[in-house]
Short mmCIF file of C-alpha atoms in Angstrom, two decimals:
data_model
loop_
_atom_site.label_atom_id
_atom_site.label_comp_id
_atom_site.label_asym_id
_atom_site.label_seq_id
_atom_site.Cartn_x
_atom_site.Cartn_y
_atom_site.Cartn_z
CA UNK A 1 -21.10 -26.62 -13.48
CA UNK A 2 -17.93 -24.56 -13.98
CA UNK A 3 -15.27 -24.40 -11.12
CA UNK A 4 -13.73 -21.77 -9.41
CA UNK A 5 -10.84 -21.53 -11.06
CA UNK A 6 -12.23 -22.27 -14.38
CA UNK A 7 -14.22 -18.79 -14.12
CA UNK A 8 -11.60 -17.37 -12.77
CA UNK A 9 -9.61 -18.05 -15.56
CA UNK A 10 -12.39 -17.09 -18.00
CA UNK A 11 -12.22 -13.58 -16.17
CA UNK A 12 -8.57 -12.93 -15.38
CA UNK A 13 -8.27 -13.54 -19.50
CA UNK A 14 -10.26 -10.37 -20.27
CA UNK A 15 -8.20 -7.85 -18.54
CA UNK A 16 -7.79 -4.58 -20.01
CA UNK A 17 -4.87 -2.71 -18.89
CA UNK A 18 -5.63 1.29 -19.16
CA UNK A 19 -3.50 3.39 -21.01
CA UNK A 20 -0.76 5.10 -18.88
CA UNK A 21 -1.14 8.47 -17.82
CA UNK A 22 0.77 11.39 -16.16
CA UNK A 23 0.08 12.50 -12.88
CA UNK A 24 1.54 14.21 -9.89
CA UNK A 25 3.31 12.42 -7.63
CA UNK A 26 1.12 13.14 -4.60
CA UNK A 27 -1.55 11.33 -6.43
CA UNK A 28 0.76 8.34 -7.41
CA UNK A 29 0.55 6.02 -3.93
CA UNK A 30 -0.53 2.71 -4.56
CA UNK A 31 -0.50 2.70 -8.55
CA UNK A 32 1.61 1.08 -10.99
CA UNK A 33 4.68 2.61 -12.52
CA UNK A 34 4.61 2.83 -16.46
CA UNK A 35 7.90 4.13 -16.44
CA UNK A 36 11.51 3.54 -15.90
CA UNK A 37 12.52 6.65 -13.99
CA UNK A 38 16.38 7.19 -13.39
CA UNK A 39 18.19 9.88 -11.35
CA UNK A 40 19.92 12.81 -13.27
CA UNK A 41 22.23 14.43 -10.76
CA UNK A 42 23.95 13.03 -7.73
CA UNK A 43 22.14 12.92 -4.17
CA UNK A 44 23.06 14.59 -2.02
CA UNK A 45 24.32 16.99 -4.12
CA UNK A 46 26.78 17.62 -1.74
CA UNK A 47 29.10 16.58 1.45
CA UNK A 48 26.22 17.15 4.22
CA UNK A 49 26.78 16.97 7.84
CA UNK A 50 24.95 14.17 9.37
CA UNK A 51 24.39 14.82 12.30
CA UNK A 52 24.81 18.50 14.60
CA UNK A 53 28.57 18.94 15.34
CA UNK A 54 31.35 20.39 14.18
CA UNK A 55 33.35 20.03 11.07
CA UNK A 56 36.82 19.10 11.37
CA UNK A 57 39.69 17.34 9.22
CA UNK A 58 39.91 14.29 11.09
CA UNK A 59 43.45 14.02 11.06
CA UNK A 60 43.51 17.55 13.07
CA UNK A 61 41.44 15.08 15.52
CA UNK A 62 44.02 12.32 15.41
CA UNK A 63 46.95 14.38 15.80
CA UNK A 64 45.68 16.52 18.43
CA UNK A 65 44.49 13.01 20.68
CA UNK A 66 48.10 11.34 19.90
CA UNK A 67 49.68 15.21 21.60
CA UNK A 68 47.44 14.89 24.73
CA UNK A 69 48.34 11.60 25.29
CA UNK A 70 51.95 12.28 25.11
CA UNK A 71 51.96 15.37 27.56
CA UNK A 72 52.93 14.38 31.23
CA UNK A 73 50.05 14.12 33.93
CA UNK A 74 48.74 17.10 35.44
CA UNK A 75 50.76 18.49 38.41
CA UNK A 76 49.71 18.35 41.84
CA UNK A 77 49.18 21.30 44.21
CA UNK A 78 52.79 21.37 45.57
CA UNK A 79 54.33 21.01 42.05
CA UNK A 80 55.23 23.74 39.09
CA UNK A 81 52.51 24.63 36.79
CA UNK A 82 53.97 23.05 33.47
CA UNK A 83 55.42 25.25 30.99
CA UNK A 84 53.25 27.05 28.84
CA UNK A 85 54.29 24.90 25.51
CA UNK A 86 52.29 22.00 27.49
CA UNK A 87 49.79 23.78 28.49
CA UNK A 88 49.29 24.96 24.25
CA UNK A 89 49.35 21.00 23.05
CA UNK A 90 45.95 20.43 24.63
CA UNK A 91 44.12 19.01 22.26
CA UNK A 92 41.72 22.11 21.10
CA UNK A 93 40.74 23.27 17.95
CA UNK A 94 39.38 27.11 17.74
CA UNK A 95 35.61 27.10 16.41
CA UNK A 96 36.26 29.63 13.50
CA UNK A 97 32.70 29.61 11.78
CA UNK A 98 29.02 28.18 11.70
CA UNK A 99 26.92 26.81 9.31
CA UNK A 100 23.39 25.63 8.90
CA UNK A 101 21.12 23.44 6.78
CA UNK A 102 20.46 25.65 3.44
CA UNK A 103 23.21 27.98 3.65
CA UNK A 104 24.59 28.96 0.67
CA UNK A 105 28.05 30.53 1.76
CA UNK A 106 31.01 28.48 0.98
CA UNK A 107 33.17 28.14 3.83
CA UNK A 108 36.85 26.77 3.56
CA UNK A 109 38.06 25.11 6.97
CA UNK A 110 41.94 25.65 7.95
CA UNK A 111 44.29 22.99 9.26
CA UNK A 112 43.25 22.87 13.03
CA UNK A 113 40.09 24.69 13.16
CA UNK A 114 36.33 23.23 13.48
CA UNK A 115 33.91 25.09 12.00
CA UNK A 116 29.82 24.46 14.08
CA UNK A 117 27.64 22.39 11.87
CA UNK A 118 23.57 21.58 11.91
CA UNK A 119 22.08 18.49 10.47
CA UNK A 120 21.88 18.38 6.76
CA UNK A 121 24.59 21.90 6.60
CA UNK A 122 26.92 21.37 3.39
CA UNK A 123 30.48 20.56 4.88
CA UNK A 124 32.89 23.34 4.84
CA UNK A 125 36.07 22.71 2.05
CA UNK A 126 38.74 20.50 2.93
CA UNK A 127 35.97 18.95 6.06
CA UNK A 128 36.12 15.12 5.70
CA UNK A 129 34.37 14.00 9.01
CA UNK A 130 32.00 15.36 11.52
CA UNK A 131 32.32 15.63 15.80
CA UNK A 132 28.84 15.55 17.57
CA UNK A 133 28.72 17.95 19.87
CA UNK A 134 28.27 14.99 23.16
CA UNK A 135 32.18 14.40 21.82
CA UNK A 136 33.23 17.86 22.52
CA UNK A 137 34.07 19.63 24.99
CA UNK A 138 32.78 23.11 24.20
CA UNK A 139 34.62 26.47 25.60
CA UNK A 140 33.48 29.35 24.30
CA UNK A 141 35.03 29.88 20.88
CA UNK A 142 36.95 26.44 21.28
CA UNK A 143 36.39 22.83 21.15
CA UNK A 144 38.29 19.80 22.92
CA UNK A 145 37.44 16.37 20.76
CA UNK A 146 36.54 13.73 23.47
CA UNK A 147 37.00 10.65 20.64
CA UNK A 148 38.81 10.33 17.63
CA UNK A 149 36.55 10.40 14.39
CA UNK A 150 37.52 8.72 10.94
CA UNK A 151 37.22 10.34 7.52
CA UNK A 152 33.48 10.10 6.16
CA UNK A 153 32.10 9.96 9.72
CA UNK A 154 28.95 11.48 10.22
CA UNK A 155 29.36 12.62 6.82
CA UNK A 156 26.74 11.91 4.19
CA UNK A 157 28.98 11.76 1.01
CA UNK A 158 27.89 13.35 -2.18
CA UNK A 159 26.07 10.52 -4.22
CA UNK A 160 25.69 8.21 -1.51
CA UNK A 161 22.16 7.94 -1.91
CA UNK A 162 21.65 8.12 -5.74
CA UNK A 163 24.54 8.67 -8.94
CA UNK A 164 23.11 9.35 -12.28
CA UNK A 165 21.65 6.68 -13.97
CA UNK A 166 20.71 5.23 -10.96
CA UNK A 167 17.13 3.77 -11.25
CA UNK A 168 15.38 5.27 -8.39
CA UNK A 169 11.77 3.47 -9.60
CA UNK A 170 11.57 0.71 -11.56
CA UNK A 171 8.64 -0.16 -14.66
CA UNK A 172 5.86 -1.69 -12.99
CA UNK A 173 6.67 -1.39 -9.60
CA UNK A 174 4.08 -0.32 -7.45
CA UNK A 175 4.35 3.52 -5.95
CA UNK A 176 4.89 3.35 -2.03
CA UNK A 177 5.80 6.00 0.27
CA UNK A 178 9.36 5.62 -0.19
CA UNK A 179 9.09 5.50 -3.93
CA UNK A 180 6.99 9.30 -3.85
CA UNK A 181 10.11 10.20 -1.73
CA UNK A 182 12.52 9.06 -4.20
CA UNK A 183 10.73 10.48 -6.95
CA UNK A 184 10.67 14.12 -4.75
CA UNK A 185 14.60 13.47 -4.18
CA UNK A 186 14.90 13.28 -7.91
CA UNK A 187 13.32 16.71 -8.86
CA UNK A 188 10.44 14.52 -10.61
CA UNK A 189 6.92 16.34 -9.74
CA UNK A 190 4.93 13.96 -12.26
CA UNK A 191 5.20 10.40 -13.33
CA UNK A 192 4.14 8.15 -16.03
CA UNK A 193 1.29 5.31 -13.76
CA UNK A 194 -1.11 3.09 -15.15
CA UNK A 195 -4.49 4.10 -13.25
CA UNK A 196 -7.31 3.05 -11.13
CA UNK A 197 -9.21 1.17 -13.09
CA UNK A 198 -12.58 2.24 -13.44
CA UNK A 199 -15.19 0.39 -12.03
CA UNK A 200 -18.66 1.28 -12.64
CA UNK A 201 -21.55 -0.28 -10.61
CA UNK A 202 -25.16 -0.35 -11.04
CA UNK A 203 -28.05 -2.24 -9.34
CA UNK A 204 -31.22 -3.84 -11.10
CA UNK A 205 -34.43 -4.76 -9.65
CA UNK A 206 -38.17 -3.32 -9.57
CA UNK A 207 -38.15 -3.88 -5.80
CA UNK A 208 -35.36 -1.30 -5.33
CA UNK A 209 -35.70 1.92 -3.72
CA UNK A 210 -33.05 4.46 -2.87
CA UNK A 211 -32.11 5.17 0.81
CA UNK A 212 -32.96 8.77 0.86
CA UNK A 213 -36.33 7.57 0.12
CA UNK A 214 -39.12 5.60 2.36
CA UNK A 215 -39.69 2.05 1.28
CA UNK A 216 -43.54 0.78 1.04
CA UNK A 217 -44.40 -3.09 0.88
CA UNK A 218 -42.15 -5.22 -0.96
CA UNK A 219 -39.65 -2.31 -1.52
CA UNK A 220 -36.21 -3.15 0.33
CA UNK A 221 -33.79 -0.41 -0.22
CA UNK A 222 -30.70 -0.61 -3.04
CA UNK A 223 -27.82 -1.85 -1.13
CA UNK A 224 -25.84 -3.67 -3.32
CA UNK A 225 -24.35 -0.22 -5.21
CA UNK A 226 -23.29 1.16 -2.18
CA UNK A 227 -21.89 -1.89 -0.26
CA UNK A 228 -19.79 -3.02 -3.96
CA UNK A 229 -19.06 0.60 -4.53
CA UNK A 230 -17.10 0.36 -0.95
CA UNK A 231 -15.58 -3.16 -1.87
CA UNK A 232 -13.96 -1.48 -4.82
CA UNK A 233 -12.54 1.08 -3.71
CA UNK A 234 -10.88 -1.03 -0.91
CA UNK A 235 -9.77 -2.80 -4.12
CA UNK A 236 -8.12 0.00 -5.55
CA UNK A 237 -10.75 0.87 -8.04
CA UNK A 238 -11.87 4.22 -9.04
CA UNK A 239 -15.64 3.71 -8.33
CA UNK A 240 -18.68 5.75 -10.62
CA UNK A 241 -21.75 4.33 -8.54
CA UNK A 242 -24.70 4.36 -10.97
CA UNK A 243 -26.77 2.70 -8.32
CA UNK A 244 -30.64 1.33 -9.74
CA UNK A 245 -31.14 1.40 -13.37
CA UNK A 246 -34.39 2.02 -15.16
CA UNK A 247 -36.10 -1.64 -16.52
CA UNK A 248 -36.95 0.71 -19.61
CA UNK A 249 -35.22 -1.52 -21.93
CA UNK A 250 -33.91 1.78 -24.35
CA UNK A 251 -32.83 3.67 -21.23
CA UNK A 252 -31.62 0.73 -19.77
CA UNK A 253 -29.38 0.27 -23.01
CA UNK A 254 -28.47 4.29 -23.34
CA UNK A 255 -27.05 3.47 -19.21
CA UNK A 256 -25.11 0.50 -19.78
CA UNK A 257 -23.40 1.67 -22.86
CA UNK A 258 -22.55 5.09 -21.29
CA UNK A 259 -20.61 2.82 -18.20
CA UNK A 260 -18.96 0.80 -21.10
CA UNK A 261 -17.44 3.99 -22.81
CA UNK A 262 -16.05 5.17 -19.51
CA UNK A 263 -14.79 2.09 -17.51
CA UNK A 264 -12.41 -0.98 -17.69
CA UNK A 265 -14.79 -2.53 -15.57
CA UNK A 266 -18.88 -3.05 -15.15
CA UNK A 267 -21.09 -4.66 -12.77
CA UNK A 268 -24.34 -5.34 -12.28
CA UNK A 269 -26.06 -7.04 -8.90
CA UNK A 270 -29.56 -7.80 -9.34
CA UNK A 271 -29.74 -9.63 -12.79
CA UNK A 272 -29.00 -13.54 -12.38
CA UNK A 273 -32.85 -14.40 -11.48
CA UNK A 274 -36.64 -13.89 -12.46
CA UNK A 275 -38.61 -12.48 -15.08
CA UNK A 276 -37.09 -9.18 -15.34
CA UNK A 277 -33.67 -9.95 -15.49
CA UNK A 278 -34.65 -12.23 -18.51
CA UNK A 279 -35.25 -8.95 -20.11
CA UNK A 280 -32.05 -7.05 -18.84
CA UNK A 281 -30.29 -9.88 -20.67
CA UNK A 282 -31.79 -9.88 -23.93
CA UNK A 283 -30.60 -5.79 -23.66
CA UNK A 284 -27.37 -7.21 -22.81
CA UNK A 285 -27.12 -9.26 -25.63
CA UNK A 286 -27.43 -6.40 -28.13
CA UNK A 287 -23.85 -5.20 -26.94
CA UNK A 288 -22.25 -8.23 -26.92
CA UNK A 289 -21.25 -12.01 -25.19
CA UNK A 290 -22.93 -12.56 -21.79
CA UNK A 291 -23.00 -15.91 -20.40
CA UNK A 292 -25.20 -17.10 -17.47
CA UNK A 293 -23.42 -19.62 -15.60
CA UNK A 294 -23.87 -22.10 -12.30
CA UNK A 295 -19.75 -21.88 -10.77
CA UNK A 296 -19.23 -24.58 -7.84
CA UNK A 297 -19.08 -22.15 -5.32
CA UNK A 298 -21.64 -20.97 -2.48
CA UNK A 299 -23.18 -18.72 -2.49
CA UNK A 300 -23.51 -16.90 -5.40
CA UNK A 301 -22.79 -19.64 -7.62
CA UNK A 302 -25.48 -18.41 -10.31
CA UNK A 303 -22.91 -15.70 -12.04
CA UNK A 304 -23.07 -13.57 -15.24
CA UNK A 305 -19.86 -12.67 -16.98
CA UNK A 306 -19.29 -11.40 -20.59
CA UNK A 307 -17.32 -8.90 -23.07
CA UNK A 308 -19.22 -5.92 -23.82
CA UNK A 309 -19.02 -2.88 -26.30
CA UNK A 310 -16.49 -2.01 -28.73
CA UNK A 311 -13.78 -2.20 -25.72
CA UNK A 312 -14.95 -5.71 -25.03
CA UNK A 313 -15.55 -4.42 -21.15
CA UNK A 314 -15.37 -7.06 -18.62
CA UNK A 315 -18.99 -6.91 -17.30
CA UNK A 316 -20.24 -9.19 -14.37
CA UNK A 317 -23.90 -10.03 -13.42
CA UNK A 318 -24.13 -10.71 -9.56
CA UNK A 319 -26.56 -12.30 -7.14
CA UNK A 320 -29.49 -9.57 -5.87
CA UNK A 321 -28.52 -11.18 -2.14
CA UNK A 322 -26.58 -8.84 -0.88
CA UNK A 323 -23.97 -11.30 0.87
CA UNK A 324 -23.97 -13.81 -1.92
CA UNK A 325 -23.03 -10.42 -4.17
CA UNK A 326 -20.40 -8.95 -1.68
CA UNK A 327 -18.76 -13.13 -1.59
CA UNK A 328 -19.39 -13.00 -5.59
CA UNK A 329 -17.40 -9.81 -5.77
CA UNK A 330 -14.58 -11.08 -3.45
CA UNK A 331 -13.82 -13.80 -5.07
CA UNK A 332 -14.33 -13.00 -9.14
CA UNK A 333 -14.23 -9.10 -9.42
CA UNK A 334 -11.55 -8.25 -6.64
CA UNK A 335 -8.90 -10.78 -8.56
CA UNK A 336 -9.47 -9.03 -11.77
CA UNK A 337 -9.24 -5.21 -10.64
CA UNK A 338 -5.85 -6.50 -8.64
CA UNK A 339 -4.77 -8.00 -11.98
CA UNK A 340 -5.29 -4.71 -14.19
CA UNK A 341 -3.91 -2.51 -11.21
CA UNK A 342 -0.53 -5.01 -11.76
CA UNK A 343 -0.22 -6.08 -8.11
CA UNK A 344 1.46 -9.25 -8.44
CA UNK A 345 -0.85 -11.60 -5.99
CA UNK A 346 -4.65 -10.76 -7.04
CA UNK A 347 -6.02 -12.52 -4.18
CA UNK A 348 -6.08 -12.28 -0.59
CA UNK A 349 -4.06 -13.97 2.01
CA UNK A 350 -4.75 -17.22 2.71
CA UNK A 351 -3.80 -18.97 6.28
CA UNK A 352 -4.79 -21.88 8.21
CA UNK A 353 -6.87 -21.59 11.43
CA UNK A 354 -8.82 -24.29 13.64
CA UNK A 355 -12.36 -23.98 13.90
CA UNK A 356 -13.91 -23.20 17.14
CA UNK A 357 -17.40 -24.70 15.62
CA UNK A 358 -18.84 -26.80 13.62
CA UNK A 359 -19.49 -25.80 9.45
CA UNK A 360 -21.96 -27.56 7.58
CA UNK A 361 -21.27 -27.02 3.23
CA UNK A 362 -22.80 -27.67 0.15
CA UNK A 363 -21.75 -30.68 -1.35
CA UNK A 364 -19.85 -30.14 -4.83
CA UNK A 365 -19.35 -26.20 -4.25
CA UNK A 366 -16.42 -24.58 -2.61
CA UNK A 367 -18.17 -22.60 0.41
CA UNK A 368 -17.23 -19.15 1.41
CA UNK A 369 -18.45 -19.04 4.93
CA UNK A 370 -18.02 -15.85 6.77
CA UNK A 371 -16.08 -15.74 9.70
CA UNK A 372 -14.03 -13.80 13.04
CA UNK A 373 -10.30 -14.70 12.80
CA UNK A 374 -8.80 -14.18 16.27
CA UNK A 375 -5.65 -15.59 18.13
CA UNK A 376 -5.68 -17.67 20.95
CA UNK A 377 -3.54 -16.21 23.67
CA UNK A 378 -1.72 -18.78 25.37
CA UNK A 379 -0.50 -20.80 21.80
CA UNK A 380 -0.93 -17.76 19.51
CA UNK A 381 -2.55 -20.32 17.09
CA UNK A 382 -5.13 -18.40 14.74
CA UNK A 383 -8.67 -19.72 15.61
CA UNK A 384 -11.69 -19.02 13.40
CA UNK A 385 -15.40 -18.38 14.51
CA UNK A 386 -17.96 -19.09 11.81
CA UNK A 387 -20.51 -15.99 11.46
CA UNK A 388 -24.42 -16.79 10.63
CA UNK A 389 -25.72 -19.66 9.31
CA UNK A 390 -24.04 -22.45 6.60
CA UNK A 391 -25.36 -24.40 4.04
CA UNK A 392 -27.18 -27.66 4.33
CA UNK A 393 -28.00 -25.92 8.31
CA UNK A 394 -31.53 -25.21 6.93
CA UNK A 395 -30.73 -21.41 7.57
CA UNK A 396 -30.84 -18.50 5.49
CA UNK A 397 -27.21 -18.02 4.04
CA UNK A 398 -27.97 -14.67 2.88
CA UNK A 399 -28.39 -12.22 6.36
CA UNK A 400 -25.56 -9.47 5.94
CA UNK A 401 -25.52 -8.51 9.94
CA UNK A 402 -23.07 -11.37 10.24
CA UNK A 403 -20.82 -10.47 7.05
CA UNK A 404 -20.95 -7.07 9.09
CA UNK A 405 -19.02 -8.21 11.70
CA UNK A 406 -16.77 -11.25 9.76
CA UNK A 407 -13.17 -10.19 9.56
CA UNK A 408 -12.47 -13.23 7.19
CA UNK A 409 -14.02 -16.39 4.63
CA UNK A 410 -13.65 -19.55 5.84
CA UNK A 411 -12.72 -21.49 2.71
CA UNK A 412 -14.45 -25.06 2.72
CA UNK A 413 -13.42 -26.94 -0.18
CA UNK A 414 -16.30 -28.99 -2.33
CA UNK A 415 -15.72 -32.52 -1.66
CA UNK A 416 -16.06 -31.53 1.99
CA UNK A 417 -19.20 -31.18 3.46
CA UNK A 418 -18.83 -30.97 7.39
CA UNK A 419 -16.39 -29.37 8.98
CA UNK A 420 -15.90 -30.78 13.03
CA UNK A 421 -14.80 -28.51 15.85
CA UNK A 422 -11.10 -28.16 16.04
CA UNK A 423 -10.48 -29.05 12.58
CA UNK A 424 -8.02 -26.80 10.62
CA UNK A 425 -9.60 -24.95 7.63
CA UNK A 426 -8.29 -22.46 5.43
CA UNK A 427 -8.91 -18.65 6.20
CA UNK A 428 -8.58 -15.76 3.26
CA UNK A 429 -8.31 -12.40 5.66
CA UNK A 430 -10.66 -9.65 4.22
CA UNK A 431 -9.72 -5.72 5.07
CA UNK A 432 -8.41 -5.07 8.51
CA UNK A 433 -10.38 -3.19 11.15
CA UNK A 434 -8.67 -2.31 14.44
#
């Protein structure tokens, strides 16, 4: 009996990385950058007000605060009105212009003028800081500054964001929001990404029926391609769901080797037991290496994996059980797809939580138990539910209502075999749902 990590490394060795291509940016979030991509021109472009305001030269601003404070207090009722050189030294500046984001005018500012300025406006000539208008006093066509500004000041400077040669996105980084936005800043409209890989899946049984149609006895409907389509996608996958495949072994053949030709990736549920998928197999064999193996996990620890076609495709053979194949496909497919996307930790995130029950496991075989992570509210400790029943509990381990509702796998290592209430397990966190 293999281990997990033994597969795992057995799998993780096959990935094919797809060629890069060139696509539009919008389509870029969440894949990997082939690409070094560098700015060409400086951003801003230009000396942009930051903020609404008015343009000054902030020694205008200085000088004009250092004047005010040197006049004499304002007279009382019974004294002269002071002379009208006084009265001039107030500290205003004449508002001589406006000018607003996109504007294309050039506007030169004088020695003690302000010219009205809107977010994002280019800065008039000779401009070096910004007043916002709640430090101005504004009378008609003239402005009192309340506080003294410094050069650059509200002011975003001309290459403060990005000089030439500045790499804006590095190779292999993985495209975020802010990393479309820097791409957009750059003029770029299309950039070099490794894609999705392609994930084809397909489902094998003679009891299969699809769900548009109505079962009869001992039919159950194909649920596997549907429920693995949806758990790669969430992986970042792009999906081609064959769903059930003729037993026909040359159109079974002509099927598999069309998925080969168009995807990194191939897997089939419904082909690790009885007498038909003996004969799926021996189809399988004509293409290339598949080996049948027992992994020390539960459940699905009966597992197919091989190398087929020309391409060598990584092609997996899961459990029919639809739980056992969703767990399978967690733990041996998900790794892989997060490998060839180039995220740098394939799996999940694993944390500690204390059991609120008791877990009975298989001995010799890592369990995957499904489980509700939650937080107690008074310590804020994590606390974990088990969902369904557990091995060695003489339940079925297969019924998918509870995987429905598990939020998480409780991960029960194979040399343990009960778990008590209140003992700490591990917890790997599957997709969030609010």
């Amino acid at each position: 009996m293999r281990s997990v990590e033994e597969q795992l490394a057995l799998i993780t060795a096959a990935a094919v990385t797809p060629e890069p291509v060139r696509i539009a940016i919008s389509e870029a979030l969440g894949l990997r950058c082939a690409e070094q991509v560098e700015g060409a021109e400086p951003i801003p472009g230009f000396d942009q007000a930051a903020i609404d305001g008015f343009a000054v030269r902030s020694v205008d601003i200085r000088q004009a605060l250092e004047s005010s404070r040197r006049q004499p207090a304002a007279p009382s009722d019974t004294e002269e009105e002071p002379p009208r050189e006084a009265q001039s030294a107030r500290p205003v500046l004449p508002i001589v212009g406006e000018v607003t984001a996109g504007s294309h005018r050039p506007v030169r500012l004088q020695p003690r003028q302000a010219v009205r300025v809107h977010t994002g406006a280019p800065l008039p000539t000779l401009a070096d800081a910004v007043v916002p208008l709640d430090w101005a006093d504004v009378q008609g066509r003239r402005m009192e500054p309340l506080e003294l500004v410094q050069p650059g000041q509200f002011v975003h400077r001309k290459g403060s964001d990005v000089q030439p040669g500045d790499v804006v996105v590095e190779q292999g980084a993985v495209i975020g929001a802010a990393q479309v936005g820097l791409l957009a800043a750059v003029g770029r409209s299309k950039v070099l990404v490794y894609p999705r890989p392609r994930l084809s899946i397909l489902s094998f049984g003679p009891e299969l029926l699809d769900i548009d149609r109505e079962p009869g006895l001992g039919q159950v409907y194909d649920v596997n391609s549907y429920a693995l389509a949806a758990a790669g996608r969430e992986a970042g996958a792009e999906v081609h769901r064959i769903g059930i495949i003729s037993g026909e072994p040359r159109r079974l053949q002509d099927t598999i080797e069309g998925q080969l030709l168009r995807s990194e990736i191939v897997v089939i549920s419904g082909a690790v037991g009885g007498e038909s998928s003996d004969r799926l197999r021996e189809v399988l064999s004509e293409l290339g290496e598949m080996e049948i193996s027992r992994v020390a996990m539960h459940p699905g620890s009966v597992l197919g994996f091989g190398q087929l076609g020309p391409d060598k495709v990584p092609t997996f053979l899961l459990p029919a059980n639809p739980s056992a194949a969703l767990v399978a496909f967690e733990v041996m497919v998900r790794p892989l797809i997060q490998l060839i996307r180039g995220q740098r930790q394939s799996g999940r995130r694993i944390i500690q939580a204390r059991s609120i029950a008791s877990i009975e496991s298989a001995a010799y075989r890592r369990g995957f138990v499904r489980g509700q992570l939650m937080r107690a509210r008074d310590t804020r400790e994590f606390l974990v539910d088990p969902l369904g029943a557990s091995a060695g509990s003489g339940e079925p381990l297969h019924l998918l209502g509870s995987h429905g509702q598990a939020n998480c796998l409780i991960i029960i290592p194979a040399d343990v075999v009960h778990v008590a209430p209140g003992q700490v397990v591990d917890v790997m966190f599957l997709s969030h749902r609010s």
